[in-house]
Tab-separated table of C-alpha atoms and ligand atoms in Angstrom:
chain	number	residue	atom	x	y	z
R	1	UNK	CA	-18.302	32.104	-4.327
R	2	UNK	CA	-18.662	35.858	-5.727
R	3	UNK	CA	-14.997	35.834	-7.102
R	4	UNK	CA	-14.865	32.440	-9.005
R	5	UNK	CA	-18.361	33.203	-9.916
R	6	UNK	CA	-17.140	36.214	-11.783
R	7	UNK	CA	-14.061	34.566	-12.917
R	8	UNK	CA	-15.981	31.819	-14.560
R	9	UNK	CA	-18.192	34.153	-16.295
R	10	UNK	CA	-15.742	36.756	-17.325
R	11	UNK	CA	-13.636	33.387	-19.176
R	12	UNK	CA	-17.173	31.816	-20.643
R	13	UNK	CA	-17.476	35.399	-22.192
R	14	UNK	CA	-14.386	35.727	-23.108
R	15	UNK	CA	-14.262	32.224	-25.210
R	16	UNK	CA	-17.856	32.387	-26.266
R	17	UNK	CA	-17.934	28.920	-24.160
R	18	UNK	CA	-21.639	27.655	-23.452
R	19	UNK	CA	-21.319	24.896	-20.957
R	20	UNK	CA	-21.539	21.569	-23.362
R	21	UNK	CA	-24.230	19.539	-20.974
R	22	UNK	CA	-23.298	15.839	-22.980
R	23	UNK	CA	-19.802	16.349	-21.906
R	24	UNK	CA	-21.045	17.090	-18.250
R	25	UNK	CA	-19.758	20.007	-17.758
R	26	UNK	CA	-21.068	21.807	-14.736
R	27	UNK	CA	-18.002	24.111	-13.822
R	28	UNK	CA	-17.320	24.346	-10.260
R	29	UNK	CA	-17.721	27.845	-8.485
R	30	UNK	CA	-17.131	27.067	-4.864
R	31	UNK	CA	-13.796	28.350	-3.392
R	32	UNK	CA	-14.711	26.294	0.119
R	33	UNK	CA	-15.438	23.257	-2.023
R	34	UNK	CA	-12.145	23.658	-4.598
R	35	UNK	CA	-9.992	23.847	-1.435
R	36	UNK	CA	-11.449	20.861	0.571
R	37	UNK	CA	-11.174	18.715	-2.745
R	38	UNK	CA	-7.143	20.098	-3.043
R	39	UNK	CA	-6.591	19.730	0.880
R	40	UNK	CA	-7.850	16.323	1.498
R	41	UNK	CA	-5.960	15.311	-1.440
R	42	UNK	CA	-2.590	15.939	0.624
R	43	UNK	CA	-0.721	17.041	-2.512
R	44	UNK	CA	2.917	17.639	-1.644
R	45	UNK	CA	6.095	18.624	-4.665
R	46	UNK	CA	6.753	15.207	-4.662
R	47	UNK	CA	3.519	14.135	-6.898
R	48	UNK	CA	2.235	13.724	-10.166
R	49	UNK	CA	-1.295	14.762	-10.343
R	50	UNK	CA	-3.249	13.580	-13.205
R	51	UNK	CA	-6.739	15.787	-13.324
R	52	UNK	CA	-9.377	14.637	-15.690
R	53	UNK	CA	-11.802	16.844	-17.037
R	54	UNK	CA	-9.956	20.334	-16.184
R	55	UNK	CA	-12.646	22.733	-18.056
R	56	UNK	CA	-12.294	26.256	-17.410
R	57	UNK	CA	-8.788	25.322	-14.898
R	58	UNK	CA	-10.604	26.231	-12.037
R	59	UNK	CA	-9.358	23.209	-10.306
R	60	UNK	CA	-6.287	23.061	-11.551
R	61	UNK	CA	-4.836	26.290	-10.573
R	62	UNK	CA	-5.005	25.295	-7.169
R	63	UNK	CA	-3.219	21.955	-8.073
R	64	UNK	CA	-0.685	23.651	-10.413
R	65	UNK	CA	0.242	25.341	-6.887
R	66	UNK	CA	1.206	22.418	-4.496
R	67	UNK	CA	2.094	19.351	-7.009
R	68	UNK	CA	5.681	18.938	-9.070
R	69	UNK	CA	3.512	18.298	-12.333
R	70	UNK	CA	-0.493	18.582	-13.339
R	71	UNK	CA	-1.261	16.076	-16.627
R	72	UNK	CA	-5.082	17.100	-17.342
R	73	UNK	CA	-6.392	15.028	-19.873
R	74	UNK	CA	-10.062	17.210	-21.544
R	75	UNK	CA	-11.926	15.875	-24.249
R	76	UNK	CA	-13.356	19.360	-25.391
R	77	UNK	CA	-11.141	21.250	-28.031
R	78	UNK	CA	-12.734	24.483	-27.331
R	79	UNK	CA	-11.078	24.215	-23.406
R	80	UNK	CA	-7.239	23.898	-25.056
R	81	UNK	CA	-6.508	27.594	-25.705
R	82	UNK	CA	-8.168	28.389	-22.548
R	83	UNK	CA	-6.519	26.253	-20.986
R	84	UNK	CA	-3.121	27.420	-22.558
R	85	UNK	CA	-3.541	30.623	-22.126
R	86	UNK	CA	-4.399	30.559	-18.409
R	87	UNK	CA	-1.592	28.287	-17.390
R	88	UNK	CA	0.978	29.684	-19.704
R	89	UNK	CA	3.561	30.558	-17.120
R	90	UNK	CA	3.268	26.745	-15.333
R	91	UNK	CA	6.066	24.942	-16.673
R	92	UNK	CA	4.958	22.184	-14.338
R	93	UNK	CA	1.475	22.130	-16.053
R	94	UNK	CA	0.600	19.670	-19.361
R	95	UNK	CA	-2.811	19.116	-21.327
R	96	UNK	CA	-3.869	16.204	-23.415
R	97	UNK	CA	-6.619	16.754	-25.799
R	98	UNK	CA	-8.194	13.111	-25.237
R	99	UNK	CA	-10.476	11.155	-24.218
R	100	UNK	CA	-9.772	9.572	-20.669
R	101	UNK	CA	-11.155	6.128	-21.546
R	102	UNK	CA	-8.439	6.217	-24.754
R	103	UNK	CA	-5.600	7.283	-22.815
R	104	UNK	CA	-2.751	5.379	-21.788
R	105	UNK	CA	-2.425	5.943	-17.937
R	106	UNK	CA	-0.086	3.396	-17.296
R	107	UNK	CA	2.500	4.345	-20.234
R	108	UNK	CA	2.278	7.977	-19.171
R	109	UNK	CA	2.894	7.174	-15.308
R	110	UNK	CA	5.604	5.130	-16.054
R	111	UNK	CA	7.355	8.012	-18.588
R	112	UNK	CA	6.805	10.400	-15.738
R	113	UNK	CA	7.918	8.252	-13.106
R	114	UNK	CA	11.408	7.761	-15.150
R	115	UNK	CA	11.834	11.265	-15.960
R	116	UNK	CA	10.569	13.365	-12.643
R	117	UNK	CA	11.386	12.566	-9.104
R	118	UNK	CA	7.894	11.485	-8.734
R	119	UNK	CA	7.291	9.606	-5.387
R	120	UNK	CA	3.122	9.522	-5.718
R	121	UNK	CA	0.534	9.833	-8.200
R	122	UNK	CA	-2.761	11.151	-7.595
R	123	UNK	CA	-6.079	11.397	-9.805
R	124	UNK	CA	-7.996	14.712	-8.524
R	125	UNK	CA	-11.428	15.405	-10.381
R	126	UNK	CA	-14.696	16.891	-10.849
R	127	UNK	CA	-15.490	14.364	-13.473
R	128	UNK	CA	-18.056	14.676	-16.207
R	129	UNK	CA	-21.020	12.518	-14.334
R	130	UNK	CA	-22.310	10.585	-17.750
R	131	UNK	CA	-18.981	8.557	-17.377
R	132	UNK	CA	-18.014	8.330	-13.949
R	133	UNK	CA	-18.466	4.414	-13.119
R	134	UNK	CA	-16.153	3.511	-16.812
R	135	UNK	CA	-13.654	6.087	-15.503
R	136	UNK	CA	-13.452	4.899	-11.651
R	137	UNK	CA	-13.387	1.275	-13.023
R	138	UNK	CA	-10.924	2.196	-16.017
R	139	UNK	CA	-8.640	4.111	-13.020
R	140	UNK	CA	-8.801	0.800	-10.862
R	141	UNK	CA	-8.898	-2.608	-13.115
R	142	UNK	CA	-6.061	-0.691	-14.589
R	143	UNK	CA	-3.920	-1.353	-11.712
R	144	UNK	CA	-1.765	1.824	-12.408
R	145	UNK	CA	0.601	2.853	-9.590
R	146	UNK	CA	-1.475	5.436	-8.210
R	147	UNK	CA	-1.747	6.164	-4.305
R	148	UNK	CA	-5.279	7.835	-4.414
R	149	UNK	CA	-8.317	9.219	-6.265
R	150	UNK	CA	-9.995	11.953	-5.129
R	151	UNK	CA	-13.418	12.587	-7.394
R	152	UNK	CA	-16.412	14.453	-7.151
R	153	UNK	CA	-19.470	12.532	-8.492
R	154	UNK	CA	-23.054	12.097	-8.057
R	155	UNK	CA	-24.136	11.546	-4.820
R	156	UNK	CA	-26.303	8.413	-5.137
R	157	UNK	CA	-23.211	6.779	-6.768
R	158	UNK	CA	-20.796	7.882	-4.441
R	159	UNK	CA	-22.834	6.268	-2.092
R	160	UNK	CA	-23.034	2.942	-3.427
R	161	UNK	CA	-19.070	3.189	-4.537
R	162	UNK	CA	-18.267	4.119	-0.810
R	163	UNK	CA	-20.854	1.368	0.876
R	164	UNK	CA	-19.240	-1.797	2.680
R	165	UNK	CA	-19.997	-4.835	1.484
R	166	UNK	CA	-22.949	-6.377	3.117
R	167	UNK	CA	-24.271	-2.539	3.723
R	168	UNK	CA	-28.258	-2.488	2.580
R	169	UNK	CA	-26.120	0.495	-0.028
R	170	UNK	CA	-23.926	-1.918	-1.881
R	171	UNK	CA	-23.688	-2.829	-5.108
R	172	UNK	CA	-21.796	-5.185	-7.599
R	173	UNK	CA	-19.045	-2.041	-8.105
R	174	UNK	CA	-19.135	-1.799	-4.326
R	175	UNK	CA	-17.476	-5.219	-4.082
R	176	UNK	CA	-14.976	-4.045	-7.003
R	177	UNK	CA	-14.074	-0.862	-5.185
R	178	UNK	CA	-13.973	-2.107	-1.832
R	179	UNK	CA	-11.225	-4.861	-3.623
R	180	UNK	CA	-8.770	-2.417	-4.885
R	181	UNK	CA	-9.488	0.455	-2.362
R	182	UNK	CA	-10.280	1.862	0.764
R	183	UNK	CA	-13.213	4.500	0.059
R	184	UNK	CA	-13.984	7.507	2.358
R	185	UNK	CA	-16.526	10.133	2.053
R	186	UNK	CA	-15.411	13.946	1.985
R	187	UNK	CA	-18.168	16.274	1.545
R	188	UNK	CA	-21.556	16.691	0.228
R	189	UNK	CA	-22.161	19.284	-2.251
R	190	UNK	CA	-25.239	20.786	-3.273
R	191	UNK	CA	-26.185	22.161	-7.019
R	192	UNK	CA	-25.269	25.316	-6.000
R	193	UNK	CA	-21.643	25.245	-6.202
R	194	UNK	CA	-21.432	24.791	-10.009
R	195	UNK	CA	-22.210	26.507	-12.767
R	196	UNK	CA	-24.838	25.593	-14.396
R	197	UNK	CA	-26.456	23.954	-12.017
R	198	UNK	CA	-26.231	20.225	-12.156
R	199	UNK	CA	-29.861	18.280	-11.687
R	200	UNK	CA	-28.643	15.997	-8.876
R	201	UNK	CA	-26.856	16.749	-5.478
R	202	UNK	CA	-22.936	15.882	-5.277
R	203	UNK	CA	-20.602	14.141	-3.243
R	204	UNK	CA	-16.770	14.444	-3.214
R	205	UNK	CA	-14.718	10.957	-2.751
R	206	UNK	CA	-11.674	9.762	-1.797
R	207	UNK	CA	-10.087	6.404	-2.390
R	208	UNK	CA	-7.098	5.304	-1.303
R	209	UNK	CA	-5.681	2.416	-3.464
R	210	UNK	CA	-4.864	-1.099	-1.336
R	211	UNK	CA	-1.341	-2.488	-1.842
R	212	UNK	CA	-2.561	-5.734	-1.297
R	213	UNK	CA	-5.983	-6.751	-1.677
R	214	UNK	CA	-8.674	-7.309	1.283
R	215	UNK	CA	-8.815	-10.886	0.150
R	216	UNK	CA	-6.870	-13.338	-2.102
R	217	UNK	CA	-8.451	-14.834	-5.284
R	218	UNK	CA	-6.082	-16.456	-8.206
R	219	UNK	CA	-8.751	-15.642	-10.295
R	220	UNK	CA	-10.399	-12.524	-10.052
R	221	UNK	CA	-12.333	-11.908	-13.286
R	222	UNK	CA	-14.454	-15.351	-12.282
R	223	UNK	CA	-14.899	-13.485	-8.713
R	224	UNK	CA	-16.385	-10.041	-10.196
R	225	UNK	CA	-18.118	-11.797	-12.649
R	226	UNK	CA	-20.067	-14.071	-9.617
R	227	UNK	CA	-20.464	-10.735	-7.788
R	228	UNK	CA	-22.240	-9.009	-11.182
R	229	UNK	CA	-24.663	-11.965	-12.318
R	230	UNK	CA	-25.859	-12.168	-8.387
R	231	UNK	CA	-26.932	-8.343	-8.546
R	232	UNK	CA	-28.845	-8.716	-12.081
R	233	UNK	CA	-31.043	-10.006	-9.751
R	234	UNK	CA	-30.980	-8.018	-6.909
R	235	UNK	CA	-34.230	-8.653	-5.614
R	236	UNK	CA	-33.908	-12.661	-5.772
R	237	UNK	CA	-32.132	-14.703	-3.455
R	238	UNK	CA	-28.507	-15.451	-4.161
R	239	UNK	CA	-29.133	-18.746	-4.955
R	240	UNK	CA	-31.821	-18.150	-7.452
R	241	UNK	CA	-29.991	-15.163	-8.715
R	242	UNK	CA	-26.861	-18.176	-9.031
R	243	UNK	CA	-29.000	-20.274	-10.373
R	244	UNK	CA	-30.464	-18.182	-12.812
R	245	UNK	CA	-27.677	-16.959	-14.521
R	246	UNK	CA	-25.603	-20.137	-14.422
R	247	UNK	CA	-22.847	-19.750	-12.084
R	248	UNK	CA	-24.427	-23.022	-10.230
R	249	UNK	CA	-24.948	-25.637	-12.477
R	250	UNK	CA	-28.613	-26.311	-10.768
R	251	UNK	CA	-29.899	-25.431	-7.130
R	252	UNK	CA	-28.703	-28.567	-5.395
R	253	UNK	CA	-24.733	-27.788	-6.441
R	254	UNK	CA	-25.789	-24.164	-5.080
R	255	UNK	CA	-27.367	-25.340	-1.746
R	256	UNK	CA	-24.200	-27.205	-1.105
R	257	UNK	CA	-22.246	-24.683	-1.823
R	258	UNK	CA	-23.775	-22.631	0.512
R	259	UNK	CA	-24.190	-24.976	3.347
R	260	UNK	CA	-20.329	-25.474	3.331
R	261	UNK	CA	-19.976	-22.143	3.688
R	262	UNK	CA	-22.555	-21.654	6.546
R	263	UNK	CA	-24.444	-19.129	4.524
R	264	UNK	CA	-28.642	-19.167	5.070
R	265	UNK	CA	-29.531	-20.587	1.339
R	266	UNK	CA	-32.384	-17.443	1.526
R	267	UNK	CA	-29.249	-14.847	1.640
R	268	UNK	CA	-29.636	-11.982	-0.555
R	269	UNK	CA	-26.538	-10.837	-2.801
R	270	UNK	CA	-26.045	-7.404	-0.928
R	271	UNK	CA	-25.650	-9.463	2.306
R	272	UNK	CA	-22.390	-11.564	1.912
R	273	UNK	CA	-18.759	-10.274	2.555
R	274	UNK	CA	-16.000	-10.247	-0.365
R	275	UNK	CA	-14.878	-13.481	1.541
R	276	UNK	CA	-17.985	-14.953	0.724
R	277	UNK	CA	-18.152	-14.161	-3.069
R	278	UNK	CA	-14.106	-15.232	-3.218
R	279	UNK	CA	-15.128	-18.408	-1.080
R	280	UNK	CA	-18.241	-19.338	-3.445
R	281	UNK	CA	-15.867	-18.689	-6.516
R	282	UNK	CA	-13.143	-21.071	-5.235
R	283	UNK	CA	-15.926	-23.661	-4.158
R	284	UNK	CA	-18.043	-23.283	-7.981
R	285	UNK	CA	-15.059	-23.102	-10.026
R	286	UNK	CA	-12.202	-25.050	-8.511
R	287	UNK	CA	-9.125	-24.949	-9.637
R	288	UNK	CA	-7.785	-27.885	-11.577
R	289	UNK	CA	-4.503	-29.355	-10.165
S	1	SAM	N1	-12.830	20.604	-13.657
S	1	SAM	C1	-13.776	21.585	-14.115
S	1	SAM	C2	-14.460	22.211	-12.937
S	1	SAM	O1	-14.437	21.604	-11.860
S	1	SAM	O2	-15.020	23.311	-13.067
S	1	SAM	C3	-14.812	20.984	-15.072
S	1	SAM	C4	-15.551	19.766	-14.550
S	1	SAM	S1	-16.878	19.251	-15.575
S	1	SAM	C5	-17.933	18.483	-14.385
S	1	SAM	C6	-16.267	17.817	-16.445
S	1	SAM	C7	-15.194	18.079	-17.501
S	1	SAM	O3	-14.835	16.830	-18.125
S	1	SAM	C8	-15.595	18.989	-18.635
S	1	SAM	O4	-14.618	19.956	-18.859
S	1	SAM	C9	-15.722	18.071	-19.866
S	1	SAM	O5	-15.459	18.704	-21.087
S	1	SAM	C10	-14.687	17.012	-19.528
S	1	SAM	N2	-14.919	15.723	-20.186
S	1	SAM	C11	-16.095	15.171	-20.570
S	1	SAM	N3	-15.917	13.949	-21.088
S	1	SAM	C12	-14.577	13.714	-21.050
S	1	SAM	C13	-13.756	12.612	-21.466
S	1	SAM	N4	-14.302	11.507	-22.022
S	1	SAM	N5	-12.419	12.693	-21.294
S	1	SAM	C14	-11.869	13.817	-20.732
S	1	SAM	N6	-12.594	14.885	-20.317
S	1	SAM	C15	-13.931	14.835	-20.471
């Protein structure tokens, strides 16, 4: 830890960088932790790695290393010239002064795609923690062509992104990631590695995106819409949580509903399977033929 330690303090002085705390930045100082996020990440001179939030370049070093191009995409002016500087000699290595949530992923992937021999694309982070669910969600509703995402969050989040449905963890987002990806836990790491200290432990993530999705659903804005207005009331039953917020038109259509589907009509939302949220959504709103 000494070295990057140093390192990071010898740039902050350099730069007269303070660490901005509303951008979330809590630089990471952990050589063991930088190279288990860069190993599990299996980055080969065949991908495209897009990093968000690159800071100081900590990170990114290491992925400047093993992948044919970096894109890093920071929000905070005062990291450009840093960033320039450091990586001057990386003709492989590009910044983007922008906001993640503005950017167009899909536009850049595809100009990439056309111009490199790019055979994967992969979204490596340490991401600034006041944004994480709008970025994971942004990364996946976005359907981009990416094969995985490998992000180091909060660890209470992590935990509910990485639950399985029907776990006593889950979540409406669990349902969402669990639909476009398969979600594995890496590492847990404490406040320790970063500088400063963040308030709340970490956890480092990996998701690897589905090519076809767990189950099928012609509509799925209806299903993740179901999924959200059962856990606004979390600690109600389904059916009064259904009720409630007017995806049943009244508690008899909901009883049936759930009697056709063999499901207790005291469930509780964290206790049905995708199936079961795509099987109430086909039952409550039916197609028309
Ligand atoms: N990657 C560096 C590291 O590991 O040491 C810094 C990680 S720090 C937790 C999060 C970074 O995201 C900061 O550099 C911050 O400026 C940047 N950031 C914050 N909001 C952002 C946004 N909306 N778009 C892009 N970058 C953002």
């Amino acid at each position: 830890m000494e070295n990057i330690l140093q390192e990071t303090k010898f740039i902050m002085d350099k730069y007269h960088i303070k660490a901005n705390k509303s951008l979330g930045q809590n630089f990471l100082i952990s050589e063991e932790v930088i190279k288990t996020i860069v190993d599990c990440s299996n980055i080969t001179k065949e991908d495209l790695v897009i990093e968000i939030g690159p800071g100081l370049g900590t990170l990114t070093k290491d992925l400047l290393e093993k992948a044919s191009k970096v894109i890093c995409i920071e929000l905070d002016k005062k990291m450009v010239n840093i960033l320039k500087d450091r990586f001057l000699l990386y003709k492989n290595f590009e910044l983007l002064n922008q906001d993640i949530l503005q950017v167009d992923l899909k536009n850049i992937i595809q100009q990439e795609k056309s111009k490199n021999q790019i055979k994967k694309v992969k979204v490596v982070a340490n991401l600034p923690y006041y944004i994480t669910t709008p970025i994971i969600m942004k990364l996946l509703e976005e359907e981009l062509e990416l094969d995985t995402i490998t992000v180091m969050i909060q660890k209470e989040v992590a935990n509910r992104l990485i639950a399985i449905p029907g776990d006593k963890e889950a979540g409406g987002i669990t349902y969402s990631v669990y639909y476009y990806a398969e979600a594995e836990a890496i590492i847990e790491v404490p406040k320790d590695s970063f500088l400063p200290e963040p308030e709340v432990t970490s956890k480092v993530i990996k998701l690897k995106i589905r090519k076809e999705p767990p189950v099928k659903i012609e509509r799925k804005e209806i299903l993740f819409r179901i999924i959200k207005c059962a856990f606004m009331q979390r600690r109600k039953t389904l059916l009064n949580a259904l009720v409630n917020t007017k995806v049943f038109i009244n508690k008899e259509q909901g009883e049936q509903i759930l009697k056709k589907l063999n499901l207790p009509i005291t469930i509780r939302p964290e206790n049905l399977s995708l199936q079961d949220y795509a099987n109430i959504t086909k039952l409550a709103f039916p197609l028309k033929s």
